[in-house]
Amino acid sequence: MSRRLIWFNRFSRRVIKPALTRIGDPKLARRGLGLGVAVGAGFGVLFRPPPQTRIREGNLGSIPCQWVVNREDTHPPHPDRVMLYLHGGGYVAGSPQDYTHLLARLARLTQMKVCAPNYRKAPEHPFPAAFDDVVAAYEGLLEDGYAPGQIVIGGDSAGGGLAFALLAHLNAQNMVPHSVFAFSPFTDATFSGLSMSENVELDPMLPAEMRDEVATWILSGHAPEDPRISPLFAPFSAPLPPVFLQVSNTEILRDDSLRLAEKLRAAGAEVTVDLWADTPHVWVFFSRLLPEAKEALRRVAKFVQDVDAMERR
């Protein structure tokens, strides 16, 4: 464990986790995340994308999105690959603009164009609004000429859950994307994993006691077992694409990944679980601060490249 990670975990336990525990209004979480990213980018420390990044706002069908790509003269994008990245934020916060630095690093490491849809957020737009928007964004890529096998789907936290909810939707139509990856995905809105209790004290960032409040914000009376928000309960079947899951052993959401991996393997998927020790939730978000985040992103890029290599055989 790097010294920076030790310091960050201490800071998160003393500052970030207590602040999340006290948030009683999802709009405050939204403003807090946006302010933190703005301050970090302003100082050029945490969230400023590399200078060679090109950013374009656009739409996929009716869904606003942000396209992020690196300059063709430095890291030219793959001509027939695209990444659909679904950002996190507990379904109530976050935006593609908050994630530009992470999207840029993914674009550079994978040499892909990255598209991040700005899906609707709860509580103004509760479930299933986010899922519907993600499906519409995917269909927008198909309308733009991409085949399912050319689309890499990724996401983190709530966005990771959306990635697998989308996969379940595509699986039911026998449509197989290139691959799917997720950082610390939220896949079970019933919060039934053992890690929800085992890691209450160990998780340096997420407060388990917020689960009922979060469920109220995002579900609006819908069943938490619905696979559109809890893909752990989706009926997956072959054929399925290669899957990469990255999570920490101390997260309260650890078992959201481990149980999903078991279910996907039982359905015939090739699943890689990259289990880290003592890292915080979605630590790749802090790639300019933590060496562990840089290495984690390199592993995801290698996964995508390995899938390409297998397809060429």
Short mmCIF file of C-alpha atoms in Angstrom, two decimals:
data_model
loop_
_atom_site.label_atom_id
_atom_site.label_comp_id
_atom_site.label_asym_id
_atom_site.label_seq_id
_atom_site.Cartn_x
_atom_site.Cartn_y
_atom_site.Cartn_z
CA MET A 1 0.00 0.00 0.00
CA SER A 2 1.40 3.39 -1.00
CA ARG A 3 1.80 6.20 1.51
CA ARG A 4 -0.66 8.25 -0.50
CA LEU A 5 -3.30 5.55 -0.16
CA ILE A 6 -2.70 5.30 3.59
CA TRP A 7 -3.14 9.06 3.87
CA PHE A 8 -6.20 9.09 1.62
CA ASN A 9 -7.94 6.32 3.57
CA ARG A 10 -7.39 8.24 6.81
CA PHE A 11 -8.72 11.43 5.23
CA SER A 12 -11.73 9.60 3.80
CA ARG A 13 -12.62 8.03 7.16
CA ARG A 14 -12.35 11.35 8.97
CA VAL A 15 -13.88 13.68 6.38
CA ILE A 16 -15.63 12.04 3.41
CA LYS A 17 -17.46 9.19 5.17
CA PRO A 18 -18.86 11.38 7.98
CA ALA A 19 -19.94 13.98 5.41
CA LEU A 20 -21.79 11.32 3.39
CA THR A 21 -23.46 10.07 6.57
CA ARG A 22 -24.85 13.53 7.29
CA ILE A 23 -26.26 14.19 3.83
CA GLY A 24 -30.04 14.22 4.14
CA ASP A 25 -30.77 15.68 0.72
CA PRO A 26 -29.52 14.13 -2.55
CA LYS A 27 -29.22 17.61 -4.05
CA LEU A 28 -26.51 18.35 -1.47
CA ALA A 29 -24.59 15.28 -2.59
CA ARG A 30 -24.87 16.50 -6.18
CA ARG A 31 -23.53 19.94 -5.34
CA GLY A 32 -20.81 18.52 -3.11
CA LEU A 33 -19.41 16.25 -5.80
CA GLY A 34 -19.49 18.99 -8.40
CA LEU A 35 -17.76 21.44 -6.07
CA GLY A 36 -15.06 18.93 -5.15
CA VAL A 37 -14.28 18.22 -8.80
CA ALA A 38 -14.22 21.94 -9.64
CA VAL A 39 -11.80 22.71 -6.80
CA GLY A 40 -9.55 19.77 -7.72
CA ALA A 41 -9.46 20.81 -11.37
CA GLY A 42 -8.86 24.42 -10.44
CA PHE A 43 -5.72 23.53 -8.53
CA GLY A 44 -4.65 21.13 -11.28
CA VAL A 45 -4.12 18.37 -8.74
CA LEU A 46 -6.83 15.74 -9.01
CA PHE A 47 -9.36 16.13 -11.78
CA ARG A 48 -7.82 17.97 -14.72
CA PRO A 49 -7.73 15.84 -17.90
CA PRO A 50 -4.50 15.47 -19.91
CA PRO A 51 -3.82 18.38 -22.29
CA GLN A 52 -4.15 16.21 -25.41
CA THR A 53 -7.79 15.42 -24.58
CA ARG A 54 -10.52 16.51 -26.94
CA ILE A 55 -13.98 16.92 -25.42
CA ARG A 56 -17.22 17.31 -27.34
CA GLU A 57 -20.78 17.63 -26.10
CA GLY A 58 -23.42 15.91 -28.18
CA ASN A 59 -26.35 13.53 -28.13
CA LEU A 60 -26.98 9.84 -28.60
CA GLY A 61 -30.52 9.86 -29.87
CA SER A 62 -32.30 12.09 -27.35
CA ILE A 63 -29.73 11.56 -24.54
CA PRO A 64 -27.09 14.24 -23.93
CA CYS A 65 -23.60 12.83 -23.72
CA GLN A 66 -19.96 13.81 -23.54
CA TRP A 67 -17.49 12.43 -26.06
CA VAL A 68 -13.87 12.19 -24.92
CA VAL A 69 -11.05 11.25 -27.26
CA ASN A 70 -7.30 11.76 -27.39
CA ARG A 71 -5.64 13.57 -30.25
CA GLU A 72 -5.06 11.41 -33.31
CA ASP A 73 -1.41 12.49 -33.60
CA THR A 74 -0.58 11.21 -30.10
CA HIS A 75 -2.96 8.34 -29.23
CA PRO A 76 -5.18 7.71 -32.26
CA PRO A 77 -8.48 6.01 -31.36
CA HIS A 78 -9.37 2.56 -32.61
CA PRO A 79 -11.46 3.13 -35.77
CA ASP A 80 -14.09 0.47 -35.05
CA ARG A 81 -14.34 0.47 -31.26
CA VAL A 82 -16.25 2.74 -28.91
CA MET A 83 -16.68 2.76 -25.14
CA LEU A 84 -20.00 3.55 -23.50
CA TYR A 85 -19.11 4.66 -19.97
CA LEU A 86 -21.77 5.06 -17.29
CA HIS A 87 -20.72 7.30 -14.41
CA GLY A 88 -21.46 6.70 -10.74
CA GLY A 89 -23.04 8.86 -8.07
CA GLY A 90 -25.66 6.68 -6.41
CA TYR A 91 -28.25 7.52 -9.09
CA VAL A 92 -28.60 10.99 -7.53
CA ALA A 93 -25.29 12.76 -8.28
CA GLY A 94 -22.48 12.89 -10.80
CA SER A 95 -22.25 13.84 -14.46
CA PRO A 96 -19.96 13.11 -17.41
CA GLN A 97 -18.34 16.50 -16.80
CA ASP A 98 -17.35 15.40 -13.29
CA TYR A 99 -15.69 12.35 -14.85
CA THR A 100 -13.80 13.97 -17.72
CA HIS A 101 -10.40 13.24 -16.17
CA LEU A 102 -11.22 9.54 -15.75
CA LEU A 103 -12.80 9.25 -19.19
CA ALA A 104 -9.69 10.84 -20.73
CA ARG A 105 -7.39 8.31 -19.07
CA LEU A 106 -9.57 5.44 -20.21
CA ALA A 107 -9.58 6.86 -23.73
CA ARG A 108 -5.80 7.15 -23.71
CA LEU A 109 -5.08 3.72 -22.22
CA THR A 110 -7.57 1.82 -24.42
CA GLN A 111 -7.14 4.07 -27.50
CA MET A 112 -10.90 4.38 -27.86
CA LYS A 113 -13.49 7.05 -28.24
CA VAL A 114 -15.42 7.25 -24.99
CA CYS A 115 -19.03 8.36 -24.77
CA ALA A 116 -20.62 9.08 -21.38
CA PRO A 117 -24.38 9.72 -21.36
CA ASN A 118 -25.80 12.23 -18.88
CA TYR A 119 -28.66 10.02 -17.71
CA ARG A 120 -31.44 11.45 -15.54
CA LYS A 121 -31.00 11.45 -11.75
CA ALA A 122 -33.26 10.75 -8.79
CA PRO A 123 -35.18 11.94 -6.90
CA GLU A 124 -36.49 14.24 -9.66
CA HIS A 125 -36.31 11.30 -12.07
CA PRO A 126 -36.51 8.08 -10.04
CA PHE A 127 -36.11 4.52 -11.29
CA PRO A 128 -36.30 3.45 -14.09
CA ALA A 129 -35.35 6.78 -15.70
CA ALA A 130 -31.58 6.16 -15.59
CA PHE A 131 -31.95 2.69 -17.06
CA ASP A 132 -34.22 3.92 -19.86
CA ASP A 133 -31.71 6.65 -20.76
CA VAL A 134 -28.80 4.19 -20.84
CA VAL A 135 -30.72 1.86 -23.16
CA ALA A 136 -31.53 4.83 -25.39
CA ALA A 137 -27.85 5.88 -25.45
CA TYR A 138 -26.79 2.36 -26.45
CA GLU A 139 -29.38 2.33 -29.21
CA GLY A 140 -27.98 5.70 -30.33
CA LEU A 141 -24.57 4.06 -30.85
CA LEU A 142 -26.23 1.39 -33.00
CA GLU A 143 -27.92 4.12 -35.03
CA ASP A 144 -24.51 5.75 -35.49
CA GLY A 145 -23.31 2.57 -37.18
CA TYR A 146 -21.58 0.63 -34.42
CA ALA A 147 -22.24 -3.10 -34.16
CA PRO A 148 -22.80 -4.65 -30.71
CA GLY A 149 -19.43 -6.39 -30.89
CA GLN A 150 -17.69 -3.04 -31.36
CA ILE A 151 -19.06 -1.54 -28.12
CA VAL A 152 -17.24 -1.79 -24.79
CA ILE A 153 -19.52 -1.06 -21.83
CA GLY A 154 -18.04 0.25 -18.58
CA GLY A 155 -19.08 2.04 -15.43
CA ASP A 156 -18.50 2.60 -11.75
CA SER A 157 -20.67 2.26 -8.64
CA ALA A 158 -24.27 2.98 -9.71
CA GLY A 159 -22.99 3.30 -13.27
CA GLY A 160 -21.43 -0.14 -12.93
CA GLY A 161 -24.82 -1.49 -11.92
CA LEU A 162 -26.33 0.21 -14.96
CA ALA A 163 -23.67 -1.42 -17.15
CA PHE A 164 -24.81 -4.87 -16.05
CA ALA A 165 -28.49 -3.94 -16.16
CA LEU A 166 -27.86 -2.94 -19.77
CA LEU A 167 -26.00 -6.21 -20.34
CA ALA A 168 -29.00 -8.16 -19.01
CA HIS A 169 -31.27 -6.21 -21.37
CA LEU A 170 -28.99 -7.00 -24.33
CA ASN A 171 -28.58 -10.61 -23.21
CA ALA A 172 -32.35 -11.10 -23.44
CA GLN A 173 -32.12 -10.00 -27.09
CA ASN A 174 -29.07 -12.21 -27.78
CA MET A 175 -26.92 -9.12 -28.44
CA VAL A 176 -23.32 -9.52 -27.25
CA PRO A 177 -21.17 -6.41 -26.73
CA HIS A 178 -17.38 -6.52 -27.06
CA SER A 179 -16.83 -6.65 -23.28
CA VAL A 180 -18.07 -5.20 -19.99
CA PHE A 181 -16.08 -3.84 -17.06
CA ALA A 182 -16.99 -2.11 -13.81
CA PHE A 183 -15.33 -0.44 -10.86
CA SER A 184 -17.03 -1.28 -7.53
CA PRO A 185 -20.46 -1.78 -9.12
CA PHE A 186 -23.71 -1.43 -7.16
CA THR A 187 -25.69 -4.46 -8.32
CA ASP A 188 -28.08 -5.24 -5.46
CA ALA A 189 -30.58 -2.63 -4.28
CA THR A 190 -31.79 -5.06 -1.59
CA PHE A 191 -28.38 -4.61 0.11
CA SER A 192 -28.32 -8.32 1.00
CA GLY A 193 -24.59 -8.99 0.60
CA LEU A 194 -22.66 -10.04 3.73
CA SER A 195 -20.11 -7.30 3.08
CA MET A 196 -22.83 -4.76 3.91
CA SER A 197 -22.41 -5.85 7.55
CA GLU A 198 -18.89 -7.31 7.57
CA ASN A 199 -17.26 -4.15 6.17
CA VAL A 200 -19.24 -1.47 8.01
CA GLU A 201 -16.14 -0.36 9.91
CA LEU A 202 -13.56 -1.37 7.29
CA ASP A 203 -14.98 0.63 4.37
CA PRO A 204 -13.13 3.96 4.41
CA MET A 205 -15.71 5.84 2.34
CA LEU A 206 -19.27 4.53 2.10
CA PRO A 207 -21.56 4.62 5.17
CA ALA A 208 -23.76 1.51 5.31
CA GLU A 209 -26.35 3.33 7.41
CA MET A 210 -27.37 5.41 4.38
CA ARG A 211 -28.74 2.42 2.47
CA ASP A 212 -32.41 2.84 3.42
CA GLU A 213 -32.36 6.54 2.63
CA VAL A 214 -30.67 5.98 -0.71
CA ALA A 215 -33.22 3.28 -1.60
CA THR A 216 -36.05 5.71 -0.84
CA TRP A 217 -34.51 8.37 -3.08
CA ILE A 218 -33.94 6.16 -6.09
CA LEU A 219 -36.65 3.47 -6.05
CA SER A 220 -39.79 5.55 -5.50
CA GLY A 221 -41.74 2.49 -4.38
CA HIS A 222 -40.46 0.05 -7.03
CA ALA A 223 -39.26 -3.41 -6.05
CA PRO A 224 -35.52 -3.39 -5.25
CA GLU A 225 -35.15 -6.84 -6.88
CA ASP A 226 -35.99 -5.43 -10.32
CA PRO A 227 -33.02 -6.42 -12.54
CA ARG A 228 -33.03 -2.99 -14.15
CA ILE A 229 -31.54 -1.63 -10.90
CA SER A 230 -30.37 -4.92 -9.32
CA PRO A 231 -28.74 -6.87 -12.16
CA LEU A 232 -27.63 -9.47 -9.61
CA PHE A 233 -31.18 -10.84 -9.99
CA ALA A 234 -31.23 -10.82 -13.80
CA PRO A 235 -31.63 -14.16 -15.65
CA PHE A 236 -28.33 -14.19 -17.58
CA SER A 237 -27.69 -16.89 -20.18
CA ALA A 238 -25.08 -17.69 -22.83
CA PRO A 239 -23.74 -16.14 -24.99
CA LEU A 240 -22.14 -13.47 -22.82
CA PRO A 241 -19.10 -11.23 -23.36
CA PRO A 242 -15.91 -11.27 -21.27
CA VAL A 243 -16.38 -9.39 -17.99
CA PHE A 244 -13.91 -7.60 -15.71
CA LEU A 245 -14.87 -6.59 -12.16
CA GLN A 246 -12.63 -4.49 -9.94
CA VAL A 247 -13.46 -4.03 -6.26
CA SER A 248 -11.83 -3.70 -2.83
CA ASN A 249 -12.05 -6.39 -0.15
CA THR A 250 -12.98 -3.73 2.44
CA GLU A 251 -15.92 -2.17 0.58
CA ILE A 252 -19.49 -2.62 1.75
CA LEU A 253 -20.26 -3.32 -1.94
CA ARG A 254 -17.63 -6.07 -2.23
CA ASP A 255 -20.22 -8.85 -2.47
CA ASP A 256 -22.13 -7.01 -5.18
CA SER A 257 -19.18 -7.92 -7.42
CA LEU A 258 -18.35 -11.36 -6.02
CA ARG A 259 -21.92 -12.68 -6.22
CA LEU A 260 -22.43 -11.20 -9.69
CA ALA A 261 -19.23 -12.89 -10.85
CA GLU A 262 -20.52 -16.25 -9.62
CA LYS A 263 -23.83 -15.75 -11.39
CA LEU A 264 -22.24 -14.73 -14.70
CA ARG A 265 -19.79 -17.65 -14.60
CA ALA A 266 -22.68 -20.05 -13.99
CA ALA A 267 -24.28 -18.62 -17.15
CA GLY A 268 -21.12 -19.28 -19.17
CA ALA A 269 -19.30 -15.94 -19.04
CA GLU A 270 -15.55 -15.58 -18.67
CA VAL A 271 -15.24 -13.30 -15.64
CA THR A 272 -12.12 -11.74 -14.12
CA VAL A 273 -12.43 -10.43 -10.55
CA ASP A 274 -9.64 -8.03 -9.67
CA LEU A 275 -9.88 -7.92 -5.87
CA TRP A 276 -7.77 -5.24 -4.16
CA ALA A 277 -6.82 -4.85 -0.51
CA ASP A 278 -7.80 -1.77 1.51
CA THR A 279 -8.64 0.55 -1.35
CA PRO A 280 -11.64 2.92 -1.18
CA HIS A 281 -14.77 2.80 -3.29
CA VAL A 282 -13.98 3.54 -6.99
CA TRP A 283 -10.40 4.52 -6.20
CA VAL A 284 -9.67 4.92 -9.94
CA PHE A 285 -11.45 8.28 -9.67
CA PHE A 286 -8.28 9.56 -7.94
CA SER A 287 -5.83 8.53 -10.65
CA ARG A 288 -3.70 11.67 -10.32
CA LEU A 289 -3.25 11.06 -6.61
CA LEU A 290 -3.04 7.30 -6.02
CA PRO A 291 -0.53 4.98 -7.72
CA GLU A 292 -3.01 2.17 -7.03
CA ALA A 293 -5.52 3.98 -9.25
CA LYS A 294 -3.07 4.22 -12.14
CA GLU A 295 -2.31 0.51 -11.90
CA ALA A 296 -6.02 -0.35 -11.66
CA LEU A 297 -6.74 1.56 -14.87
CA ARG A 298 -3.86 -0.17 -16.64
CA ARG A 299 -5.38 -3.54 -15.71
CA VAL A 300 -8.71 -2.57 -17.23
CA ALA A 301 -7.01 -1.42 -20.43
CA LYS A 302 -5.10 -4.71 -20.61
CA PHE A 303 -8.38 -6.60 -20.21
CA VAL A 304 -9.91 -4.75 -23.17
CA GLN A 305 -6.77 -5.29 -25.27
CA ASP A 306 -6.70 -9.00 -24.39
CA VAL A 307 -10.29 -9.37 -25.58
CA ASP A 308 -9.24 -7.79 -28.88
CA ALA A 309 -6.32 -10.21 -29.13
CA MET A 310 -8.58 -13.21 -28.54
CA GLU A 311 -10.97 -12.04 -31.26
CA ARG A 312 -8.10 -11.80 -33.77
CA ARG A 313 -7.04 -15.43 -33.22
#
